[in-house]
Amino acid sequence: MEKSESTLNGSLVFAVNGKKFEVSTIHPSTTLLEFLRSHTPFKGAKLSCGEVGVMKSGCGACVVLLSKYNPVLDQVEDLTVSSCLTLLCSINGCSITTTEGLGNTKDGFHPIHERFSGFHASQCGFCTPGMCISLFSALVNAEKTPRPTPPPGFSKLEVSEAERAIAGNLCRCTGYRPIADVCKSFAGNVDMEDLGFNSFWRKGDSKEVKIKSLPFYNHSNEICTFPEFLKNEARSALLLDSRRYSWYSPVSIEELQRLLSFVEDGNGSRVKVVVGNTGMSYYKELESFDKYIDLRCIPELSMIRRDDTGMIIGATVTISKAIEALREGDIVWKKISDHMEKVASGFVRNSASLGGNLVMAQRNHFPSDIATLLLAVGSLVNLMNGLKSEEITMEEFLRMPELDSKSILVSVKIPDWDRIMSISSGTMMKMLFETYRAAPRPLGNALPYLNAALMAKISRCASSNGMVVSDCRFAFGAYGTKHAIRATKVEEFLTGKVLSVDVLYEAVKLLRSIVVPDDDTSYPAYRSSLAASFLFEFFSHLVEGKAESPDGYVNGYSTLMSPARHLDHGKVSTLLTSGKQEMVLNKQYHPVGEPIAKSGAVIQASGEAVYVDDIPSPTNCLHGAFIFSTKPLARVKGIKLKPKSVADGVTAVISFKDIPGENVGIKTGFGPEPLFADDFTRCTGQYIALVVADTQKHADMAADLAVVDYDMENLEPPILSVEEAFRKSSFFEVPSFFQPKQVGDFSKGMAEADHKILSAEIKLGSQYYFYMETQTALAVPDEDNCIVVYSSIQAPEHAQSTISRCLGIPEHNVRVITRRVGGGFGGKAMKAMPVATACALAAYNLRCPVRMYMNRKTDMKTTGGRHPMEVTYSVGFKEDGKITALRLDILINAGIGVDISPIIPLFMVGAIKKYDWGAFSFDIKVCRTNHSSKSAMRGPGEVQGTFISEAVIEHVASVLSMDVDSVRSKNLHTFNSLDFFYEGAAGELKEYTLPSIWDKLAASSSFKERTDMIKQFNMCNKWRKRGISRVPIVHEVSLQPTPGKVSILGDGSVAVEVGGIELGQGLWTKVRQMTAFSLSAIQCDGMGDFLEKIRIIQADTLSLIQGGLTAGSTTSECSCEAVRICCNILVERLTPIKEKLQEQMGSVEWGTLILEATREAVNLSASSYYVPDSSSMQYLNFGAAVSEVEVNLLTGQTTILQSDIIYDCGQSLNPAVDLGQIEGAFVQGIGFFMLEEYTTDSDGLVIPEGIWTYKIPTVDTIPRQFNVEIMNSGHHKKRLLSSKASGEPPLLLAVSVHCATRAAIREARRQLLSWNGLNKSDSTFHLEVPATMPVVKKLCGLEIVESYLQSLLS
């Protein structure tokens, strides 16, 4: 496919990383990402948020740099795009740069790659290539600005831009802080003190040393993004041969109309009109199109023109270009451009067209921000249908019948309000204009709950001191209606009136009756309340008290907006402030304890790290996709594929009837689960069959279009709630050795109590893993009835056993190989087994390779996630807050399959016991329901347990009207109570570091001082309230048996195998360090850089057996211990030879020693199986966090201002790795407690299907200041070099954010009561998980604006 000769006329030609590609023919629906991953060696761009051909772009994993050459201006335009949305035919004549094009192992890495590694900003690494390109694009475009030349080694990029460079990129591992540091390290205006922990310099180094230590960036040596040979092609016509590609690029409206008429005449072709193709990210295409019409070559549709009346923007102009143009205009245009920057993400806006956005709003009822903005400012739309051209208002455009295929949106005209005001009004008439948006993410990349744009002309009333509204335009959209609307009744009501409290009150009430979401819209009351909030905020400064002085007007526009709304268009604030990372480095066991960069991080950044889906497809490889159930309990009578699916490459449909062995897809110690439903499907999301086709796209589309014939006649109703499971005694048995023990005498404790809370209730929902790499496997048949399976799994050994039973062959015929996993969090433990097994089954039956890369929708609907539960608690406590007894009745929703659910009660109880409850009694039922089976997710049961314990503490404090922190402190364990609750795991007194952590954190975070400052802030601010909370954790972990193998090769290099899997948690890094430390005991010369001699190799179930399960936070240390045993054996074997050589030679080089050992036939390979000692198998982890938040009472938005963490890592094996685990876990916990809604419908089918509807944390939702201290306590001599786990415990600390939010809400409710004339306290309330904006706003008062205005009136 790659060509060097000149291009044939009409051929598709482009460059990738400087190499020329000429494609003779290809289907027009092929995306750039499909081509890169299947036809080039460049696999750095990843598919994460969608499925092949049906994308949900917005995660950033597929981002590439697209460069276009303008021969007239002799300029190159560089912009990021989502390669999963960009159609290949649309890049004709363009150049693509992926992360491999920046640098690589052979030619040298780019400073971006090196800094991602050195700042410890890549964990699983799946998102890192996209991050690198987003940053690279920001650097390239900053250099084109006329800014002053930056200091050597830096760019023209500014810190605020650097942070926002990756605002649209998702990461599930790191917590974003180190990624932001990488970006900021290139900014010319960066303060080096603001950059966090890294491997380039040490604490205390001077600024000069730090700058010199950074991998040098020289923009003048930057790679050429558009090769010279392609410029020659660009100077000639680059229109594709439409017959070969079914891709049409009309150059005039007349030609476009002829094409559309041809389609309308009905020749059976399915035609798609495209510009950026970004509509695919929202609207799923179930069938492919035959022909594509690209509108970008039509001049009338692509121009931007400004005249005296306004700005005309062509329909194919990208949103990014429209933002640039509007930014050069008046303040109305500037505010529109600011708002539009929150639409999608930069790499989507660079492709998405203004017209496409508006047509989707008009035709498909897309919740568009742009339509609302343009409606408010009186924009006009130019439409053409046949020979008829008409200009209509935006309101008419949105209300008209859906555009037909012959109608063309030509352009939009946005009035110049600066000129309108100067002509139509005297100097006394002033204008207010503001835009609003309430969405889960401040920087966008999330659909709004409601958007608004409000405009009003006001003037001073001649007869009073008030302001008269002479005209206004109010637009509201995205609140669950077909399209944006004008609130004309409110406009008419306000026009001519003097603004006052009672007028605004009536306007707000009227607006509420107008902004009414359609049925089935989520949070309808919240959305209506947002409209009221925004109207109030718009006018509040003119009605609170007396109208403010007109001195606040500049150029006819109000600058009297509240500080929260006022925008300084000259300066953009930074997202994050400087955070602190504190630790004491331990050099006793060098290189163990050193913060070396994570193994493989730099090749993850450069795109060279190989994940399962990066393995080239073998010859004749087929692809699989699951058909899953949408019914909770039904007979499966049959499956029908649409005829077109069979034509589109479908080879087979495999079901339980095709299994040669047992129908098993998951096997745990608690029992098996079926691979496929048999004659009955027993839950939504259960796999029914596997479609096998020639491409992943065809397999996915066929599975999507499959029709399952269900029969539910004469079946018992499914069990869809834990209450129903309880009534029917539908439970999974918990083995006695996994049953947690009760503590103390509950009845006695309750008898001692002064106060009691009886039968309070808590409900907790689920959470989805959202690993960046979805479930994936590749199965290849081998000789002699064997099969090799490459799987992204945390438990290869379990997959081997499951596949063996399913195929009916011995385990030695099954080899499962896992190199690295692109994020797991427990979801790649049991839930990866059916994927590997299904691929193996299909490959075994069809005798050809079969692979699967599960699409995000299927992954979300089938993999189960965290365990939901319902909790009832009763608690007794003293007047001083000391709790004497706690009783919990918990119903856990385990779903249909047992999975690992029987261990959840033990984990939950372990987390709940972090406080001294006096006596602790519980009854925990693991309920079997007709939901998809739940599985382990990072901190399984423990996250829920820590929330339950904090909810109880908060409730007790509210009943007593006590400070919550004092109740927490009162109930912290003494060592004696700790030993009583955690029998056998508490260790020695000196190991109990929580009391010192608790006090140290109060001092280092200035907890008491900030608490006082927050009280003052809350007294002075009506519409923003702050809260702060300090929480502890006690987290019990268990060590597990783990194998290891160390082999010294002939040249002295070392190959290491361990049972643990590299998930991004740095396991390989710690194992390398331990190997180097342990082998250095031989004390040979020349071992200074011994780490470079060591390689950890992929897991192979036939090479290293009994690998077990990588989970529970302790696999890294167990693997290290296994390796240490191996190394000790090798050192023992080598020592006599070394001593002999030393007598002969004096000093002995490592290489010399190994050569002599080889000559003497010494076994240079050692295996071990580490089995932990029963006395140290379990231990406790301690930590504490303080979080401070600010809640916007008008929207419910919660901003995390600061989080401070102290976590005891024992003696950290690698502080850099552990720091990453602490921060990443904490941010994932923020997702659970604050953002992520993993909801189901009435049948139990998961509702979210991707990033549009499921929101994990982003760089703009993490703590603005994030301080972490790793405490190296070192009191743990019985364990591996005194180390402790770090993977899961810190996630529990994120409950501090939820508790701080609760504290802020408490203040809001107190204020609301005072406005309503009530003096009583209302501190007892339940804050749901997650505490999303609608949840927070509801507790703060959905009618808080009306209550406030009424209080002023009264």
Short mmCIF file of N, CA and C in Angstrom, two decimals, residues 1192-1250:
data_model
loop_
_atom_site.label_atom_id
_atom_site.label_comp_id
_atom_site.label_asym_id
_atom_site.label_seq_id
_atom_site.Cartn_x
_atom_site.Cartn_y
_atom_site.Cartn_z
N ASN A 1192 -21.63 25.38 44.40
CA ASN A 1192 -22.41 26.47 43.81
C ASN A 1192 -23.88 26.15 44.05
N LEU A 1193 -24.54 26.93 44.88
CA LEU A 1193 -25.91 26.64 45.26
C LEU A 1193 -26.90 26.82 44.12
N LEU A 1194 -26.53 27.59 43.13
CA LEU A 1194 -27.44 27.82 42.00
C LEU A 1194 -27.43 26.65 41.01
N THR A 1195 -26.32 25.93 40.94
CA THR A 1195 -26.23 24.83 39.96
C THR A 1195 -26.01 23.46 40.60
N GLY A 1196 -25.52 23.44 41.84
CA GLY A 1196 -25.17 22.17 42.46
C GLY A 1196 -23.78 21.69 42.11
N GLN A 1197 -23.02 22.49 41.38
CA GLN A 1197 -21.66 22.09 41.00
C GLN A 1197 -20.75 22.10 42.22
N THR A 1198 -19.96 21.02 42.37
CA THR A 1198 -19.00 20.91 43.47
C THR A 1198 -17.59 21.01 42.91
N THR A 1199 -16.82 21.95 43.41
CA THR A 1199 -15.42 22.11 43.03
C THR A 1199 -14.55 21.66 44.20
N ILE A 1200 -13.63 20.76 43.93
CA ILE A 1200 -12.72 20.29 44.97
C ILE A 1200 -11.54 21.25 45.02
N LEU A 1201 -11.50 22.06 46.05
CA LEU A 1201 -10.47 23.10 46.14
C LEU A 1201 -9.12 22.51 46.55
N GLN A 1202 -9.14 21.55 47.47
CA GLN A 1202 -7.87 21.02 47.96
C GLN A 1202 -8.10 19.66 48.60
N SER A 1203 -7.16 18.76 48.37
CA SER A 1203 -7.14 17.48 49.08
C SER A 1203 -5.73 17.24 49.58
N ASP A 1204 -5.61 16.86 50.85
CA ASP A 1204 -4.33 16.52 51.47
C ASP A 1204 -4.41 15.09 51.96
N ILE A 1205 -3.41 14.30 51.60
CA ILE A 1205 -3.38 12.89 51.98
C ILE A 1205 -2.06 12.57 52.66
N ILE A 1206 -2.13 11.82 53.73
CA ILE A 1206 -0.93 11.16 54.28
C ILE A 1206 -1.24 9.67 54.29
N TYR A 1207 -0.34 8.90 53.68
CA TYR A 1207 -0.57 7.46 53.57
C TYR A 1207 0.71 6.73 53.97
N ASP A 1208 0.54 5.71 54.81
CA ASP A 1208 1.68 4.94 55.31
C ASP A 1208 1.99 3.81 54.35
N CYS A 1209 3.12 3.92 53.66
CA CYS A 1209 3.56 2.88 52.72
C CYS A 1209 4.59 1.94 53.34
N GLY A 1210 4.74 1.99 54.67
CA GLY A 1210 5.83 1.21 55.26
C GLY A 1210 7.14 1.77 54.74
N GLN A 1211 8.00 0.89 54.21
CA GLN A 1211 9.17 1.34 53.45
C GLN A 1211 8.84 1.13 51.97
N SER A 1212 8.50 2.20 51.28
CA SER A 1212 8.03 2.09 49.90
C SER A 1212 9.09 1.43 49.01
N LEU A 1213 8.66 0.45 48.23
CA LEU A 1213 9.57 -0.19 47.27
C LEU A 1213 9.92 0.76 46.14
N ASN A 1214 8.98 1.65 45.80
CA ASN A 1214 9.21 2.69 44.79
C ASN A 1214 8.24 3.83 45.06
N PRO A 1215 8.70 4.91 45.67
CA PRO A 1215 7.80 6.01 46.03
C PRO A 1215 7.08 6.63 44.83
N ALA A 1216 7.72 6.65 43.67
CA ALA A 1216 7.07 7.23 42.48
C ALA A 1216 5.88 6.39 42.07
N VAL A 1217 6.07 5.08 42.07
CA VAL A 1217 4.98 4.17 41.73
C VAL A 1217 3.86 4.27 42.76
N ASP A 1218 4.23 4.26 44.03
CA ASP A 1218 3.22 4.32 45.08
C ASP A 1218 2.47 5.65 45.07
N LEU A 1219 3.17 6.74 44.79
CA LEU A 1219 2.51 8.04 44.67
C LEU A 1219 1.46 8.01 43.57
N GLY A 1220 1.83 7.43 42.43
CA GLY A 1220 0.87 7.31 41.33
C GLY A 1220 -0.34 6.49 41.70
N GLN A 1221 -0.12 5.42 42.46
CA GLN A 1221 -1.23 4.59 42.90
C GLN A 1221 -2.14 5.35 43.87
N ILE A 1222 -1.55 6.11 44.76
CA ILE A 1222 -2.33 6.87 45.74
C ILE A 1222 -3.20 7.91 45.03
N GLU A 1223 -2.59 8.70 44.15
CA GLU A 1223 -3.34 9.75 43.46
C GLU A 1223 -4.39 9.16 42.53
N GLY A 1224 -3.99 8.14 41.78
CA GLY A 1224 -4.93 7.54 40.83
C GLY A 1224 -6.11 6.90 41.52
N ALA A 1225 -5.85 6.18 42.61
CA ALA A 1225 -6.95 5.55 43.35
C ALA A 1225 -7.88 6.60 43.93
N PHE A 1226 -7.32 7.66 44.48
CA PHE A 1226 -8.13 8.72 45.08
C PHE A 1226 -9.07 9.33 44.05
N VAL A 1227 -8.56 9.61 42.86
CA VAL A 1227 -9.38 10.23 41.81
C VAL A 1227 -10.43 9.24 41.31
N GLN A 1228 -10.09 7.96 41.23
CA GLN A 1228 -11.11 6.98 40.87
C GLN A 1228 -12.21 6.93 41.93
N GLY A 1229 -11.82 7.11 43.18
CA GLY A 1229 -12.80 7.19 44.26
C GLY A 1229 -13.69 8.42 44.13
N ILE A 1230 -13.11 9.54 43.69
CA ILE A 1230 -13.92 10.74 43.42
C ILE A 1230 -15.00 10.40 42.40
N GLY A 1231 -14.64 9.62 41.41
CA GLY A 1231 -15.62 9.20 40.41
C GLY A 1231 -16.79 8.48 41.05
N PHE A 1232 -16.50 7.53 41.93
CA PHE A 1232 -17.56 6.76 42.57
C PHE A 1232 -18.44 7.65 43.45
N PHE A 1233 -17.81 8.48 44.27
CA PHE A 1233 -18.56 9.25 45.26
C PHE A 1233 -19.25 10.49 44.68
N MET A 1234 -18.75 11.00 43.53
CA MET A 1234 -19.24 12.30 43.08
C MET A 1234 -19.80 12.34 41.65
N LEU A 1235 -19.40 11.42 40.78
CA LEU A 1235 -19.69 11.63 39.36
C LEU A 1235 -20.38 10.49 38.64
N GLU A 1236 -19.99 9.26 38.90
CA GLU A 1236 -20.31 8.16 37.99
C GLU A 1236 -21.64 7.50 38.32
N GLU A 1237 -22.58 7.62 37.39
CA GLU A 1237 -23.92 7.03 37.54
C GLU A 1237 -24.03 5.81 36.63
N TYR A 1238 -24.02 4.63 37.26
CA TYR A 1238 -24.09 3.37 36.51
C TYR A 1238 -25.48 2.78 36.72
N THR A 1239 -26.45 3.34 36.02
CA THR A 1239 -27.85 3.06 36.27
C THR A 1239 -28.38 1.95 35.37
N THR A 1240 -29.51 1.38 35.76
CA THR A 1240 -30.15 0.34 34.96
C THR A 1240 -31.62 0.69 34.74
N ASP A 1241 -32.21 0.06 33.71
CA ASP A 1241 -33.64 0.26 33.47
C ASP A 1241 -34.45 -0.73 34.31
N SER A 1242 -35.75 -0.78 34.06
CA SER A 1242 -36.62 -1.62 34.89
C SER A 1242 -36.34 -3.10 34.72
N ASP A 1243 -35.68 -3.49 33.64
CA ASP A 1243 -35.31 -4.89 33.43
C ASP A 1243 -33.91 -5.20 33.94
N GLY A 1244 -33.24 -4.21 34.47
CA GLY A 1244 -31.88 -4.42 34.95
C GLY A 1244 -30.81 -4.21 33.91
N LEU A 1245 -31.19 -3.77 32.71
CA LEU A 1245 -30.21 -3.52 31.66
C LEU A 1245 -29.53 -2.18 31.91
N VAL A 1246 -28.19 -2.19 31.87
CA VAL A 1246 -27.42 -0.97 32.09
C VAL A 1246 -27.80 0.08 31.05
N ILE A 1247 -28.02 1.32 31.51
CA ILE A 1247 -28.44 2.40 30.61
C ILE A 1247 -27.26 3.07 29.92
N PRO A 1248 -26.20 3.47 30.64
CA PRO A 1248 -25.09 4.15 29.95
C PRO A 1248 -24.44 3.26 28.90
N GLU A 1249 -24.05 3.88 27.79
CA GLU A 1249 -23.44 3.12 26.70
C GLU A 1249 -22.07 3.62 26.32
N GLY A 1250 -21.61 4.68 26.97
CA GLY A 1250 -20.31 5.23 26.61
C GLY A 1250 -20.07 6.55 27.30
#
